[in-house]
Amino acid sequence: MHVASTRPGAVNSSLEPAGNIAAAPGPADKKNGDKTLITGRTGLSAPGRFQQWGKLSQAQSGVARLQAAEQSLNQAWQQLRALAQRLQASGMNAEQQQQWGEQLSRLSEQLQQQGRLDARLQPKALEGNAARHRFQLDKVDLLSVKGSRERITLLLAGQQQAMGITIHPGQRPADTLAQLNRHLKPVGITAAAAQGKVQLEASDRAEAILRQPILMQGEGVRVPAGEPVLIKPTPEPDALAPLLQAARKGELASEREHLQRVMSRIHDYSARLQEQRRFILQQMADEWPAVPAPASKVPLERSASPFEQLVSALVAQANVTRHNAVALLRKE
């Protein structure tokens, strides 16, 4: 095994010749029949060794995804931190704010093209294969506690059967959400509360459903009475959208609190990325015992086995650079 580099994202390896992977069974091995495939060189059977290499490949892929997400976070962090420092140091005229708006617009486009973060700047690597897309029902009020009973029916795009819920007088929002979730979860959608409104979260496969209007009918208490009405869910806004709009209007100073919230969110996501990386490395250490190094003719010469070299390279790849660690974790 030759590790070309331990630079992040550049762990390349080439297998040794097949004869070095697993030695042919010797006389001692034949005494035990064909049950053992243990080699005298590494102490690992050929199937066992390839299985460990497969797990290492999966771990490396996971680490690479986490690291790519952190690069996108760092890209956003650098721009927002520079903006925060500029706002704190002195005011900006309309032309300067317009320039910042253009920079933020380019940043938003780059992040969307990279596809590593969602609209809230949350790394998709933290959500695994269950990325969530959030929409809000702004034009109806299903969660307020009212003194009237109402029967509400909903028909989602592409569904042949409508779903119905009954909201009783004084009913708690949690009970309303529970009713909605009984109907929505089978199609990959969940309902939650967000700022007093119903927020719908969809998986990748169910996102297209919420991109279309929902046909709803009520009795005039929470949903307009009479004929069914089309209610279009509102996609979750881009985290940078308020800053972009303020820059175009020359009102960036009014969005300082929002800017600090976004930067704080980046801090939190960065910490979670690092924790996930540590989890992967700890899992490696727990599942795979150290492979003994090959015997050396000179007692003081102890060269690491190819397996240990690959682990070391993976660990080096998983470490955050000093620059990123300081930039992302330093408290203001």
XYZ file of C-alpha atoms in Angstrom:
332
model
C 0.000 0.000 0.000
C 1.253 3.436 -0.872
C -0.548 6.487 0.456
C 0.091 9.315 -1.954
C -0.999 12.098 0.356
C -2.854 12.761 3.577
C -4.109 16.129 2.406
C -7.925 16.402 2.890
C -9.720 14.982 -0.095
C -6.566 13.492 -1.546
C -6.255 10.063 0.045
C -5.334 7.903 -2.931
C -4.162 4.358 -2.647
C -3.167 1.479 -4.871
C -3.352 -2.167 -3.905
C -0.228 -4.249 -3.665
C 0.114 -7.254 -5.987
C -2.345 -9.994 -5.259
C 0.376 -12.193 -3.780
C 0.917 -9.685 -0.979
C -2.718 -9.511 0.054
C -3.051 -13.065 1.284
C -0.305 -15.648 1.324
C -1.026 -19.155 0.192
C -1.810 -21.550 3.076
C 1.292 -23.245 4.415
C 1.655 -26.672 5.959
C 0.446 -25.414 9.326
C -2.725 -24.124 7.752
C -3.470 -27.446 6.023
C -3.446 -29.251 9.364
C -6.615 -27.400 10.236
C -8.198 -28.106 6.890
C -9.592 -25.344 4.710
C -11.399 -23.555 7.543
C -8.691 -20.997 8.214
C -7.568 -18.334 5.806
C -5.327 -16.557 8.295
C -2.130 -15.301 6.718
C 1.204 -15.257 8.408
C 1.975 -11.742 7.180
C -0.928 -9.658 8.494
C -3.040 -11.964 10.640
C -6.116 -11.277 8.451
C -7.908 -13.608 6.076
C -8.368 -12.392 2.534
C -12.183 -12.106 2.884
C -11.799 -10.383 6.244
C -9.278 -7.953 4.881
C -11.421 -6.990 1.904
C -14.429 -6.591 4.202
C -12.484 -4.151 6.361
C -11.337 -2.277 3.289
C -14.945 -1.989 2.178
C -15.920 -0.514 5.532
C -12.996 1.878 5.340
C -14.162 2.996 1.911
C -17.628 3.736 3.306
C -16.107 5.642 6.214
C -13.919 7.628 3.866
C -16.936 8.518 1.741
C -18.833 9.691 4.825
C -15.921 11.801 6.009
C -15.578 13.337 2.541
C -19.251 14.344 2.527
C -18.938 15.951 5.944
C -15.795 17.772 4.927
C -17.370 19.064 1.694
C -20.318 20.387 3.708
C -17.927 22.154 6.042
C -16.205 23.811 3.102
C -19.569 25.229 2.003
C -20.275 26.399 5.547
C -16.883 28.054 5.742
C -17.522 29.786 2.435
C -20.746 31.290 3.803
C -19.143 32.092 7.160
C -16.284 34.111 5.651
C -18.656 36.308 3.656
C -21.090 36.873 6.517
C -18.356 37.575 9.045
C -16.825 40.187 6.738
C -20.266 41.779 6.374
C -20.813 41.788 10.151
C -17.438 43.429 10.729
C -18.190 46.086 8.120
C -21.564 46.859 9.680
C -19.997 47.092 13.119
C -17.086 49.291 12.035
C -19.034 51.930 10.130
C -22.160 52.551 8.169
C -22.405 51.807 4.463
C -23.919 53.994 1.819
C -26.504 52.752 -0.672
C -23.901 51.904 -3.333
C -21.820 49.842 -0.895
C -24.886 47.966 0.305
C -25.804 47.232 -3.299
C -22.338 45.735 -3.809
C -22.804 43.532 -0.758
C -26.154 42.437 -2.134
C -24.474 41.309 -5.346
C -21.851 39.371 -3.380
C -24.492 37.655 -1.288
C -26.468 36.812 -4.424
C -23.410 35.138 -5.966
C -22.783 33.279 -2.707
C -26.372 32.002 -2.657
C -26.054 30.777 -6.256
C -22.775 29.003 -5.496
C -24.208 27.252 -2.447
C -27.240 26.094 -4.415
C -25.032 24.744 -7.211
C -22.885 22.859 -4.720
C -26.033 21.288 -3.260
C -24.426 20.553 0.112
C -26.641 22.846 2.224
C -30.383 23.346 2.353
C -32.227 26.678 2.434
C -31.488 27.064 6.150
C -27.765 26.454 5.456
C -28.072 23.109 7.211
C -25.621 20.529 5.788
C -27.495 17.781 3.976
C -24.811 15.355 5.154
C -26.281 15.659 8.653
C -29.646 14.471 7.372
C -28.224 11.413 5.628
C -30.446 10.089 2.883
C -33.541 11.627 4.451
C -33.122 15.245 3.370
C -36.129 17.333 4.336
C -37.846 20.122 2.402
C -39.935 22.555 4.444
C -43.109 24.402 3.424
C -45.498 26.514 5.476
C -49.277 26.925 5.297
C -49.486 30.712 5.599
C -53.013 31.330 4.312
C -54.906 29.129 6.761
C -54.887 29.040 10.556
C -55.158 25.460 11.750
C -53.364 25.740 15.089
C -55.067 28.610 16.908
C -57.354 27.527 19.745
C -60.909 28.543 18.865
C -64.320 27.977 20.386
C -65.935 26.406 17.317
C -65.799 22.941 15.817
C -64.693 22.575 12.191
C -64.362 19.694 9.774
C -61.542 20.211 7.269
C -60.728 18.111 4.208
C -57.460 18.182 2.287
C -56.555 16.684 -1.076
C -52.858 16.587 -1.980
C -51.600 16.755 -5.546
C -51.400 13.325 -7.149
C -53.522 11.661 -4.430
C -56.851 10.072 -5.286
C -58.375 10.174 -1.817
C -58.935 13.232 0.360
C -58.054 13.247 4.047
C -60.215 14.738 6.742
C -59.589 16.072 10.238
C -61.938 17.445 12.870
C -60.799 20.308 15.095
C -62.889 20.569 18.263
C -63.483 23.672 20.383
C -60.438 24.420 22.534
C -58.364 21.716 20.832
C -54.616 21.946 21.409
C -52.295 22.459 18.419
C -50.480 19.213 19.284
C -53.697 17.245 18.791
C -54.328 18.898 15.431
C -50.795 18.073 14.306
C -51.266 14.466 15.433
C -54.358 14.167 13.232
C -52.531 15.633 10.253
C -49.540 13.339 10.713
C -51.699 10.218 10.726
C -52.711 11.070 7.159
C -49.483 12.684 5.897
C -46.763 10.320 7.109
C -47.701 7.488 4.707
C -46.863 9.795 1.769
C -43.553 10.994 3.270
C -44.756 14.280 4.788
C -44.820 15.356 8.444
C -46.502 18.339 10.082
C -45.007 20.498 12.819
C -45.614 23.919 14.353
C -43.521 26.919 13.303
C -44.397 30.422 14.494
C -48.022 29.473 15.008
C -48.425 27.998 11.528
C -48.373 24.465 10.175
C -44.989 23.625 8.698
C -44.908 20.636 6.355
C -41.665 18.695 5.933
C -41.275 16.420 2.937
C -38.722 13.835 1.919
C -37.021 14.103 -1.467
C -39.659 11.899 -3.090
C -42.581 13.819 -1.559
C -41.241 17.311 -2.253
C -43.028 17.504 -5.613
C -46.369 17.038 -3.832
C -45.915 20.198 -1.764
C -44.759 22.176 -4.786
C -48.388 21.967 -5.946
C -51.433 23.628 -4.314
C -53.443 21.674 -1.730
C -57.197 21.520 -2.237
C -58.808 22.391 1.108
C -62.361 22.871 2.304
C -63.559 24.052 5.698
C -66.573 25.597 7.394
C -65.425 29.208 7.673
C -63.654 29.021 11.030
C -60.076 28.256 10.000
C -60.524 27.643 6.284
C -62.902 29.728 4.100
C -66.361 28.202 3.896
C -68.153 27.181 0.732
C -66.385 25.771 -2.294
C -62.974 24.071 -1.969
C -60.029 26.456 -2.267
C -56.470 25.907 -3.480
C -53.845 26.689 -0.818
C -50.270 26.788 -2.085
C -47.668 25.916 0.587
C -44.899 28.501 0.876
C -41.364 27.068 0.521
C -39.025 27.816 3.383
C -37.161 31.041 2.556
C -33.447 31.071 1.888
C -31.521 32.049 5.025
C -29.743 34.725 3.000
C -32.928 36.126 1.411
C -33.633 38.765 4.120
C -30.066 40.057 3.807
C -30.355 40.236 0.027
C -33.615 42.163 0.176
C -32.281 44.548 2.814
C -29.126 45.220 0.797
C -31.162 46.094 -2.283
C -33.246 48.518 -0.233
C -30.234 50.003 1.534
C -31.480 48.741 4.921
C -28.792 46.228 5.916
C -28.410 47.729 9.381
C -31.950 46.565 10.235
C -30.942 42.933 9.617
C -28.056 42.741 12.082
C -29.972 40.412 14.396
C -30.860 38.102 11.521
C -27.221 38.106 10.422
C -26.102 37.080 13.918
C -28.709 34.298 14.024
C -27.460 32.895 10.717
C -23.847 33.000 11.911
C -24.822 31.295 15.166
C -26.601 28.606 13.163
C -23.422 28.021 11.154
C -21.527 27.575 14.441
C -24.019 24.921 15.538
C -23.928 23.041 12.254
C -20.129 23.083 12.233
C -20.042 21.564 15.712
C -22.436 18.825 14.599
C -20.248 18.063 11.571
C -17.229 17.669 13.814
C -19.178 15.437 16.205
C -20.301 13.237 13.323
C -16.705 12.936 12.133
C -15.563 11.924 15.609
C -18.342 9.330 15.702
C -17.135 7.767 12.437
C -13.554 7.588 13.673
C -14.591 6.143 17.033
C -16.687 3.548 15.241
C -13.626 2.596 13.212
C -11.556 2.216 16.369
C -14.239 0.112 18.096
C -14.969 -2.242 15.214
C -11.525 -2.879 13.806
C -8.706 -4.016 16.082
C -5.180 -2.952 15.238
C -3.472 -5.081 12.631
C -0.027 -6.273 13.764
C 2.848 -4.897 11.746
C 4.941 -7.403 9.781
C 7.991 -8.747 11.599
C 11.155 -6.859 10.848
C 14.676 -8.210 10.745
C 15.830 -5.196 12.768
C 13.971 -5.005 16.135
C 13.768 -1.204 16.130
C 12.297 -1.025 12.638
C 8.494 -1.080 13.000
C 6.807 0.015 9.814
C 3.025 0.352 9.854
C 0.999 -2.215 7.952
C -0.863 -1.096 4.812
C -4.134 -1.251 6.761
C -2.738 1.009 9.496
C -1.369 3.405 6.904
C -4.813 3.731 5.339
C -6.419 4.333 8.740
C -3.835 7.021 9.487
C -4.533 8.660 6.147
C -8.273 8.603 6.809
C -7.799 10.109 10.259
C -5.667 12.865 8.736
C -8.363 13.531 6.156
C -11.025 13.778 8.862
C -9.186 16.432 10.856
C -10.331 20.010 10.309
C -7.698 22.450 9.184
C -6.572 24.927 11.822
C -7.891 27.787 9.723
C -11.392 26.308 9.462
C -11.527 25.400 13.124
C -10.664 28.937 14.184
C -13.007 30.516 11.645
C -16.004 28.342 12.403
C -15.765 27.806 16.137
C -14.389 31.057 17.487
C -17.004 32.800 19.605
C -17.728 36.403 18.876
